[in-house]
């Protein structure tokens, strides 16, 4: 039994395989030919591997940047890291995490099947991390064995449905349809960035200037190529940080680096290469998963929307990716002296979360507010993911994880929400769950009435499943 559970967990935690299997199911349900089915499945699988490889290249390039930055400017503190805290927690809560993850995915599908919240969350590693956090919190609240797994799975299924749903109005603006959603547990931060962009974009009648429409002087027109702009910007940043860190530190920390300036230049170029690989993988995935998913949408879960990892939005505004990363990181830097002055724990800006979350926030801010929305939205998101972990730390500290914390918006907010309610015992957590599902039920009722009214008035409803917040009515 354990071997079967381990196999299912491994499949669910491997995005490339999970999404490829989803594509396979969709193509089979559409009665596609064997050749088309094999081609679509393999290209989806390879596309996700390309995306994952690109993300790995970016992370490998960012690791030395973070180390050199801390050395250069003498900053010390807590670096939020999802992987670190999950690795520790899995040693004690591994079995419960696996069951919560698998059953949470089932709950997510059931919600998509029977309510107006139609997203199927397909980012396996984030599902694993959230399941692990819920396993720990439910155990501390007094749930054990069956009840720990059941309550944790219900909590997981709810956030897997709600997080992509609040982002869909912005996704619709970017893509022009409801064919794809965003499945990444930084959703609250991306919604915040999009809302700020929406407010910025509403000023005046003129359409806001997108990051992709920024006009450069004739002699700098080459910067319109996002790969060139990212490479040059990151090379400059890496060289500056390397100069401040000094050759002795670089040589001792990275003995195979060679000349420290050449090493910095290479890392900047490597970062740009990683982003280029990510964009190539995303384009390959979108070309296959959207048509394949129609089989599931038509046969199993009407109007289902695949919710994919955050790099899925990068091709819609590549310049906003760089702007969002930089301004989110600046938000983290600005937060540090405020923490010091107010005697709060110092949370260092982790370059990995500020890249993936900041870049995504930049794209969301740009979707409604142009380059101003990208800058302001990502900056505020960067401040949010700097201060919110401080509020989570007391909850995690009581769980025995005082020296680390989660880094992404939804992990933090859900951890605070259920962690604080868990201090009231099982009743507190149950109340929290009831509230979450009341939102889903009430939201479904409102969205159904809206759809019926639109039909009665003869207005197009699209999928009719994702609805829109007041911010989404663009």
Coordinates of C-alpha atoms in Angstrom, one line a residue:
X1 CA 0.0 0.0 0.0
X2 CA 2.8 2.4 0.9
X3 CA 4.5 1.8 -2.4
X4 CA 1.3 2.6 -4.3
X5 CA 0.9 5.8 -2.2
X6 CA 4.5 6.7 -2.9
X7 CA 4.0 6.2 -6.6
X8 CA 0.8 8.3 -6.7
X9 CA 2.5 11.0 -4.7
X10 CA 5.5 11.0 -7.0
X11 CA 3.3 11.4 -10.1
X12 CA 1.3 14.2 -8.4
X13 CA 4.4 16.0 -7.4
X14 CA 6.0 15.8 -10.9
X15 CA 4.3 18.6 -12.9
X16 CA 5.6 17.3 -16.3
X17 CA 4.2 13.8 -15.8
X18 CA 1.0 15.0 -14.1
X19 CA 0.1 17.5 -16.9
X20 CA 1.1 15.0 -19.6
X21 CA -1.3 12.4 -18.1
X22 CA -4.1 15.1 -18.0
X23 CA -3.4 15.9 -21.7
X24 CA -3.5 12.2 -22.5
X25 CA -6.8 11.8 -20.8
X26 CA -8.2 14.9 -22.6
X27 CA -7.0 13.6 -26.0
X28 CA -8.4 10.1 -25.4
X29 CA -11.8 11.6 -24.4
X30 CA -11.8 13.5 -27.7
X31 CA -11.2 10.2 -29.6
X32 CA -8.1 11.6 -31.2
X33 CA -6.0 9.3 -33.4
X34 CA -3.2 7.4 -31.8
X35 CA -0.6 9.6 -33.6
X36 CA -2.2 12.8 -32.4
X37 CA -2.6 11.5 -28.9
X38 CA 1.0 10.4 -28.6
X39 CA 2.2 13.7 -30.1
X40 CA 0.1 15.9 -27.8
X41 CA 1.1 13.9 -24.7
X42 CA 4.8 13.8 -25.5
X43 CA 5.0 17.5 -26.4
X44 CA 3.1 18.5 -23.3
X45 CA 5.5 16.3 -21.2
X46 CA 8.6 17.7 -23.0
X47 CA 7.3 21.3 -22.7
X48 CA 7.0 21.0 -19.0
X49 CA 10.5 19.5 -18.8
X50 CA 11.8 22.5 -20.8
X51 CA 10.0 24.9 -18.5
X52 CA 11.4 23.1 -15.4
X53 CA 14.9 23.1 -16.9
X54 CA 14.7 26.8 -17.5
X55 CA 13.5 27.4 -13.9
X56 CA 16.4 25.3 -12.7
X57 CA 18.9 27.4 -14.7
X58 CA 17.4 30.6 -13.3
X59 CA 17.6 29.3 -9.7
X60 CA 21.2 28.2 -10.2
X61 CA 22.1 31.6 -11.4
X62 CA 20.3 33.4 -8.6
X63 CA 21.9 31.3 -5.7
X64 CA 25.3 33.0 -6.1
X65 CA 23.6 36.4 -6.4
X66 CA 22.0 36.0 -3.1
X67 CA 25.2 34.9 -1.4
X68 CA 27.2 37.7 -2.9
X69 CA 24.5 40.2 -2.0
X70 CA 24.5 39.3 1.6
X71 CA 28.3 39.4 1.7
X72 CA 28.5 42.7 -0.1
X73 CA 26.2 44.6 2.1
X74 CA 26.6 42.7 5.4
X75 CA 23.0 41.8 5.8
X76 CA 21.9 38.9 8.0
X77 CA 18.4 37.6 8.8
X78 CA 15.7 35.0 7.8
X79 CA 15.4 34.0 4.2
X80 CA 11.9 32.6 3.5
X81 CA 12.2 29.3 1.7
X82 CA 9.3 26.9 0.9
X83 CA 11.6 23.9 0.2
X84 CA 13.6 24.2 3.4
X85 CA 10.6 24.2 5.8
X86 CA 8.8 21.4 3.8
X87 CA 11.9 19.2 3.8
X88 CA 12.0 19.4 7.6
X89 CA 8.2 18.8 8.1
X90 CA 8.1 15.9 5.7
X91 CA 10.3 13.8 8.0
X92 CA 7.5 13.7 10.6
X93 CA 4.4 14.3 8.5
X94 CA 5.3 12.6 5.1
X95 CA 2.5 10.0 5.0
X96 CA -0.2 12.5 6.1
X97 CA 1.1 15.0 3.5
X98 CA 0.8 12.4 0.7
X99 CA -2.8 11.5 1.6
X100 CA -3.8 15.2 2.0
X101 CA -2.2 16.0 -1.3
X102 CA -4.0 13.2 -3.3
X103 CA -7.4 13.7 -1.6
X104 CA -7.1 17.5 -1.9
X105 CA -6.7 17.1 -5.7
X106 CA -9.9 14.9 -5.7
X107 CA -11.7 17.6 -3.7
X108 CA -10.5 20.3 -6.2
X109 CA -11.9 18.3 -9.1
X110 CA -15.2 17.7 -7.3
X111 CA -15.5 21.5 -6.6
X112 CA -14.8 22.1 -10.3
X113 CA -17.4 19.5 -11.3
X114 CA -20.3 20.7 -9.1
X115 CA -19.7 24.4 -8.6
X116 CA -18.9 27.5 -10.7
X117 CA -15.3 27.4 -9.5
X118 CA -13.9 25.6 -12.5
X119 CA -10.1 25.6 -12.1
X120 CA -8.2 22.4 -11.8
X121 CA -4.9 23.2 -10.1
X122 CA -2.0 21.4 -11.8
X123 CA 1.1 22.8 -10.1
X124 CA 2.1 19.6 -8.3
X125 CA 5.0 20.9 -6.1
X126 CA 2.9 23.8 -4.8
X127 CA 0.1 21.3 -4.0
X128 CA 2.7 19.2 -2.1
X129 CA 4.0 22.2 -0.1
X130 CA 0.5 23.4 0.9
X131 CA -0.5 19.8 1.8
X132 CA 2.5 19.6 4.1
X133 CA 1.7 22.8 5.8
X134 CA -1.9 21.7 6.4
X135 CA -0.7 18.3 7.7
X136 CA 1.3 20.1 10.4
X137 CA -1.3 22.6 11.3
X138 CA -4.1 20.1 11.6
X139 CA -2.0 17.9 13.8
X140 CA -1.3 20.7 16.2
X141 CA -5.0 21.6 16.2
X142 CA -5.7 18.2 17.5
X143 CA -6.7 16.3 14.4
X144 CA -5.0 12.9 13.9
X145 CA -5.1 10.0 11.4
X146 CA -8.3 10.0 9.4
X147 CA -9.5 13.4 10.5
X148 CA -6.2 15.1 10.0
X149 CA -6.2 13.9 6.4
X150 CA -9.8 14.7 5.7
X151 CA -9.8 18.2 7.2
X152 CA -6.4 18.9 5.5
X153 CA -7.7 17.7 2.2
X154 CA -10.8 19.9 2.4
X155 CA -8.7 22.9 3.2
X156 CA -6.3 22.1 0.4
X157 CA -9.1 21.6 -2.2
X158 CA -10.7 24.9 -1.2
X159 CA -7.6 27.0 -1.8
X160 CA -6.7 25.1 -5.0
X161 CA -10.1 26.3 -6.3
X162 CA -10.2 29.8 -4.9
X163 CA -6.7 31.0 -5.7
X164 CA -6.9 30.6 -9.5
X165 CA -10.4 31.9 -9.5
X166 CA -9.6 35.3 -8.1
X167 CA -6.9 35.7 -10.8
X168 CA -9.0 34.7 -13.8
X169 CA -10.3 38.3 -14.7
X170 CA -6.7 39.3 -15.2
X171 CA -5.8 36.1 -17.0
X172 CA -8.8 36.8 -19.3
X173 CA -7.4 40.3 -20.0
X174 CA -4.0 38.8 -20.9
X175 CA -5.1 35.9 -23.0
X176 CA -8.5 37.1 -24.3
X177 CA -10.2 33.9 -23.1
X178 CA -10.8 31.5 -20.2
X179 CA -8.7 28.7 -21.8
X180 CA -6.0 28.8 -19.1
X181 CA -5.7 29.9 -15.5
X182 CA -2.8 30.4 -13.1
X183 CA -2.2 27.8 -10.5
X184 CA 0.5 29.1 -8.1
X185 CA 0.2 29.9 -4.4
X186 CA 1.3 33.4 -4.8
X187 CA -2.2 34.2 -6.0
X188 CA -3.2 36.8 -3.4
X189 CA 0.0 38.8 -4.2
X190 CA -0.8 38.6 -7.9
X191 CA -4.4 39.8 -7.4
X192 CA -3.0 42.7 -5.3
X193 CA -0.6 43.7 -8.1
X194 CA -3.4 43.4 -10.7
X195 CA -5.8 45.5 -8.6
X196 CA -3.1 48.2 -8.2
X197 CA -2.6 48.0 -12.0
X198 CA -6.3 48.3 -12.5
X199 CA -6.4 51.5 -10.3
X200 CA -3.5 53.0 -12.1
X201 CA -4.9 52.1 -15.5
X202 CA -8.3 53.8 -14.8
X203 CA -6.7 57.3 -14.6
X204 CA -7.8 59.2 -17.7
X205 CA -9.2 57.8 -21.0
X206 CA -5.9 56.9 -22.5
X207 CA -4.9 53.3 -22.6
X208 CA -1.9 52.7 -20.3
X209 CA 1.4 52.0 -22.0
X210 CA 2.3 48.4 -21.7
X211 CA 5.8 47.3 -20.8
X212 CA 6.0 45.8 -24.2
X213 CA 5.3 49.2 -25.9
X214 CA 7.9 51.3 -24.1
X215 CA 9.6 53.5 -26.7
X216 CA 13.4 53.5 -26.7
X217 CA 15.7 56.0 -28.4
X218 CA 16.7 54.8 -31.9
X219 CA 20.2 53.9 -30.7
X220 CA 18.8 51.7 -27.9
X221 CA 16.1 50.0 -29.9
X222 CA 17.8 46.7 -29.3
X223 CA 16.4 46.8 -25.7
X224 CA 13.0 46.0 -27.1
X225 CA 14.3 42.4 -27.4
X226 CA 13.5 41.1 -24.0
X227 CA 16.3 38.5 -24.0
X228 CA 18.9 41.3 -24.6
X229 CA 17.3 43.6 -22.1
X230 CA 17.2 40.9 -19.4
X231 CA 20.8 39.8 -20.1
X232 CA 22.3 43.3 -20.0
X233 CA 20.4 44.3 -16.9
X234 CA 21.3 41.2 -15.0
X235 CA 25.0 41.4 -16.1
X236 CA 25.2 44.9 -14.7
X237 CA 23.6 43.8 -11.4
X238 CA 25.8 40.8 -11.0
X239 CA 29.0 42.8 -11.7
X240 CA 28.0 45.4 -9.1
X241 CA 27.3 42.8 -6.5
X242 CA 30.5 40.9 -7.3
X243 CA 32.6 44.1 -7.0
X244 CA 31.2 44.8 -3.6
X245 CA 31.5 41.2 -2.4
X246 CA 35.1 41.1 -3.6
X247 CA 37.3 38.6 -5.4
X248 CA 38.4 36.8 -2.2
X249 CA 34.8 35.9 -1.2
X250 CA 33.9 34.7 -4.7
X251 CA 37.1 32.6 -4.9
X252 CA 36.5 31.0 -1.5
X253 CA 32.8 30.5 -2.0
X254 CA 33.0 29.4 -5.6
X255 CA 36.5 28.0 -6.2
X256 CA 35.8 26.9 -9.8
X257 CA 34.5 30.4 -10.8
X258 CA 37.8 31.8 -12.1
X259 CA 37.9 35.5 -12.5
X260 CA 35.1 37.0 -10.4
X261 CA 34.0 39.6 -13.0
X262 CA 33.9 37.0 -15.8
X263 CA 32.0 34.8 -13.4
X264 CA 29.4 37.6 -12.7
X265 CA 29.0 38.3 -16.4
X266 CA 28.4 34.6 -17.1
X267 CA 25.8 34.4 -14.4
X268 CA 23.9 37.4 -15.8
X269 CA 23.9 35.7 -19.2
X270 CA 22.9 32.4 -17.7
X271 CA 19.9 34.0 -15.9
X272 CA 18.7 35.4 -19.3
X273 CA 19.2 32.0 -20.9
X274 CA 17.1 30.4 -18.2
X275 CA 14.2 32.9 -18.8
X276 CA 14.5 32.2 -22.6
X277 CA 14.2 28.5 -21.9
X278 CA 11.2 29.1 -19.7
X279 CA 9.4 31.1 -22.4
X280 CA 10.1 28.3 -25.0
X281 CA 8.7 25.7 -22.7
X282 CA 5.6 27.7 -21.9
X283 CA 4.8 28.3 -25.6
X284 CA 5.1 24.5 -26.2
X285 CA 2.8 23.7 -23.3
X286 CA 0.1 26.2 -24.3
X287 CA 0.1 24.9 -27.8
X288 CA -0.8 21.4 -26.6
X289 CA -2.5 21.5 -23.2
X290 CA -5.3 23.9 -24.1
X291 CA -6.7 21.8 -27.0
X292 CA -6.1 18.6 -25.0
X293 CA -8.0 20.0 -22.0
X294 CA -11.1 20.5 -24.1
X295 CA -11.8 16.7 -23.8
X296 CA -11.9 17.0 -20.0
X297 CA -14.0 20.2 -20.2
X298 CA -16.5 18.6 -22.6
X299 CA -16.8 15.1 -21.1
X300 CA -15.9 15.1 -17.4
X301 CA -15.9 18.6 -15.9
X302 CA -17.9 21.1 -17.9
X303 CA -16.0 24.4 -18.6
X304 CA -12.9 23.1 -16.7
X305 CA -9.9 25.4 -16.8
X306 CA -6.4 24.2 -16.3
X307 CA -4.5 26.2 -13.7
X308 CA -0.8 26.1 -14.5
X309 CA 2.5 27.3 -12.9
X310 CA 3.4 31.0 -12.8
X311 CA 5.8 31.1 -15.8
X312 CA 2.8 30.4 -18.0
X313 CA 2.1 34.2 -18.0
X314 CA 5.7 35.2 -18.8
X315 CA 5.3 35.2 -22.6
X316 CA 2.4 37.7 -22.4
X317 CA 4.8 40.5 -21.1
X318 CA 8.5 39.5 -21.1
X319 CA 9.6 43.0 -20.2
X320 CA 7.2 43.0 -17.3
X321 CA 8.9 39.9 -16.0
X322 CA 12.2 41.7 -15.6
X323 CA 10.6 44.9 -14.2
X324 CA 8.5 42.9 -11.8
X325 CA 11.5 41.0 -10.5
X326 CA 13.6 44.1 -9.9
X327 CA 10.8 46.2 -8.3
X328 CA 9.7 43.3 -6.1
X329 CA 13.3 42.9 -4.9
X330 CA 13.5 46.6 -4.3
X331 CA 10.4 46.3 -2.2
X332 CA 12.2 43.6 -0.1
X333 CA 15.2 45.9 0.3
X334 CA 13.1 48.8 1.4
X335 CA 11.3 46.6 3.9
X336 CA 14.6 45.7 5.7
X337 CA 15.4 49.1 7.4
X338 CA 11.7 49.5 8.4
X339 CA 11.9 46.1 10.1
X340 CA 15.1 47.1 11.9
X341 CA 13.7 50.4 13.1
X342 CA 10.5 48.8 14.4
X343 CA 12.5 46.0 16.1
X344 CA 10.9 43.3 13.9
X345 CA 12.8 40.2 12.8
X346 CA 14.8 40.9 9.6
X347 CA 13.4 39.0 6.6
X348 CA 16.0 39.1 3.8
X349 CA 14.7 39.4 0.2
X350 CA 15.1 35.9 -1.2
X351 CA 16.0 36.3 -4.9
X352 CA 14.1 33.1 -6.0
X353 CA 10.7 34.1 -4.6
X354 CA 11.2 37.7 -5.6
X355 CA 11.9 36.5 -9.2
X356 CA 9.1 34.1 -9.7
X357 CA 6.5 36.0 -7.6
X358 CA 7.7 39.5 -8.5
X359 CA 7.9 38.7 -12.2
X360 CA 4.4 37.3 -12.2
X361 CA 3.1 40.3 -10.2
X362 CA 4.7 42.5 -12.8
X363 CA 2.8 40.8 -15.6
X364 CA -0.5 41.1 -13.7
X365 CA 0.1 44.7 -12.9
X366 CA 1.0 45.4 -16.5
X367 CA -2.2 43.6 -17.7
X368 CA -4.4 46.5 -16.5
X369 CA -2.0 49.3 -15.6
X370 CA 0.8 49.1 -18.2
X371 CA 4.4 49.7 -17.0
X372 CA 3.2 51.8 -14.1
X373 CA 1.0 49.0 -12.9
X374 CA 3.9 46.5 -13.3
X375 CA 6.2 48.7 -11.2
X376 CA 3.8 49.6 -8.4
X377 CA 2.1 46.2 -8.3
X378 CA 5.3 44.2 -8.1
X379 CA 6.8 46.7 -5.6
X380 CA 3.8 46.4 -3.2
X381 CA 3.8 42.6 -3.7
X382 CA 7.5 42.6 -2.7
X383 CA 6.7 44.5 0.5
X384 CA 3.8 42.2 1.3
X385 CA 5.9 39.0 1.0
X386 CA 8.6 40.6 3.1
X387 CA 6.3 41.6 6.1
X388 CA 3.7 38.8 6.0
X389 CA 6.2 36.1 6.9
X390 CA 6.8 37.9 10.2
X391 CA 3.1 37.4 11.1
X392 CA 3.5 33.7 10.1
X393 CA 6.6 33.1 12.2
X394 CA 4.9 32.9 15.6
X395 CA 2.5 30.3 14.2
X396 CA 5.4 28.2 12.7
X397 CA 7.4 28.8 15.9
X398 CA 4.8 27.1 17.9
X399 CA 5.1 24.2 15.5
X400 CA 8.9 23.9 16.0
X401 CA 10.0 25.8 12.9
X402 CA 11.1 29.1 14.4
X403 CA 14.1 29.7 12.1
X404 CA 12.4 29.5 8.7
X405 CA 9.1 30.4 7.0
X406 CA 7.2 30.1 3.8
X407 CA 7.9 32.7 1.0
X408 CA 4.7 32.9 -1.2
X409 CA 1.6 34.9 -0.5
X410 CA -1.0 32.1 -0.2
X411 CA 1.1 29.8 1.9
X412 CA 1.6 32.7 4.3
X413 CA -2.0 33.8 4.5
X414 CA -3.4 30.3 4.7
X415 CA -0.8 29.4 7.4
X416 CA -1.8 32.5 9.4
X417 CA -5.5 31.8 8.9
X418 CA -5.6 28.2 9.9
X419 CA -2.7 28.4 12.4
X420 CA -4.4 31.1 14.5
X421 CA -7.8 29.3 14.3
X422 CA -6.0 26.1 15.2
X423 CA -5.0 27.7 18.6
X424 CA -8.7 27.5 19.4
X425 CA -8.5 23.7 18.8
X426 CA -10.5 21.6 16.3
X427 CA -13.6 23.9 16.5
X428 CA -11.6 26.9 15.2
X429 CA -10.3 25.0 12.2
X430 CA -13.8 23.6 11.4
X431 CA -15.2 27.2 11.6
X432 CA -12.4 28.3 9.2
X433 CA -13.4 25.5 6.7
X434 CA -17.0 26.4 6.9
X435 CA -16.2 30.0 6.0
X436 CA -14.2 28.9 3.0
X437 CA -16.9 26.6 1.7
X438 CA -19.6 29.1 2.4
X439 CA -17.6 31.5 0.1
X440 CA -17.6 28.8 -2.6
X441 CA -21.3 28.0 -2.3
X442 CA -22.4 31.6 -2.1
X443 CA -20.0 32.5 -5.0
X444 CA -21.5 29.7 -7.1
X445 CA -25.0 31.0 -6.5
X446 CA -24.1 34.5 -7.4
X447 CA -22.2 33.5 -10.5
X448 CA -25.1 31.2 -11.6
X449 CA -27.6 34.1 -11.3
X450 CA -25.3 36.4 -13.1
X451 CA -25.0 33.9 -16.0
X452 CA -28.7 33.4 -16.2
X453 CA -29.3 37.2 -16.2
X454 CA -26.7 37.6 -19.0
X455 CA -28.4 34.9 -21.0
X456 CA -31.8 36.6 -20.5
X457 CA -30.4 39.9 -21.7
X458 CA -28.7 38.2 -24.7
X459 CA -25.2 39.1 -23.5
X460 CA -22.3 36.7 -24.2
X461 CA -21.2 34.9 -21.0
X462 CA -18.0 33.2 -22.2
X463 CA -17.4 30.1 -20.0
X464 CA -19.6 31.7 -17.4
X465 CA -17.6 29.9 -14.8
X466 CA -15.0 32.2 -13.5
X467 CA -17.0 35.2 -12.8
X468 CA -15.3 38.5 -11.9
X469 CA -14.6 40.6 -8.9
X470 CA -15.3 44.3 -9.0
X471 CA -11.7 44.7 -10.1
X472 CA -12.3 42.2 -12.9
X473 CA -15.0 44.3 -14.5
X474 CA -12.7 46.0 -16.9

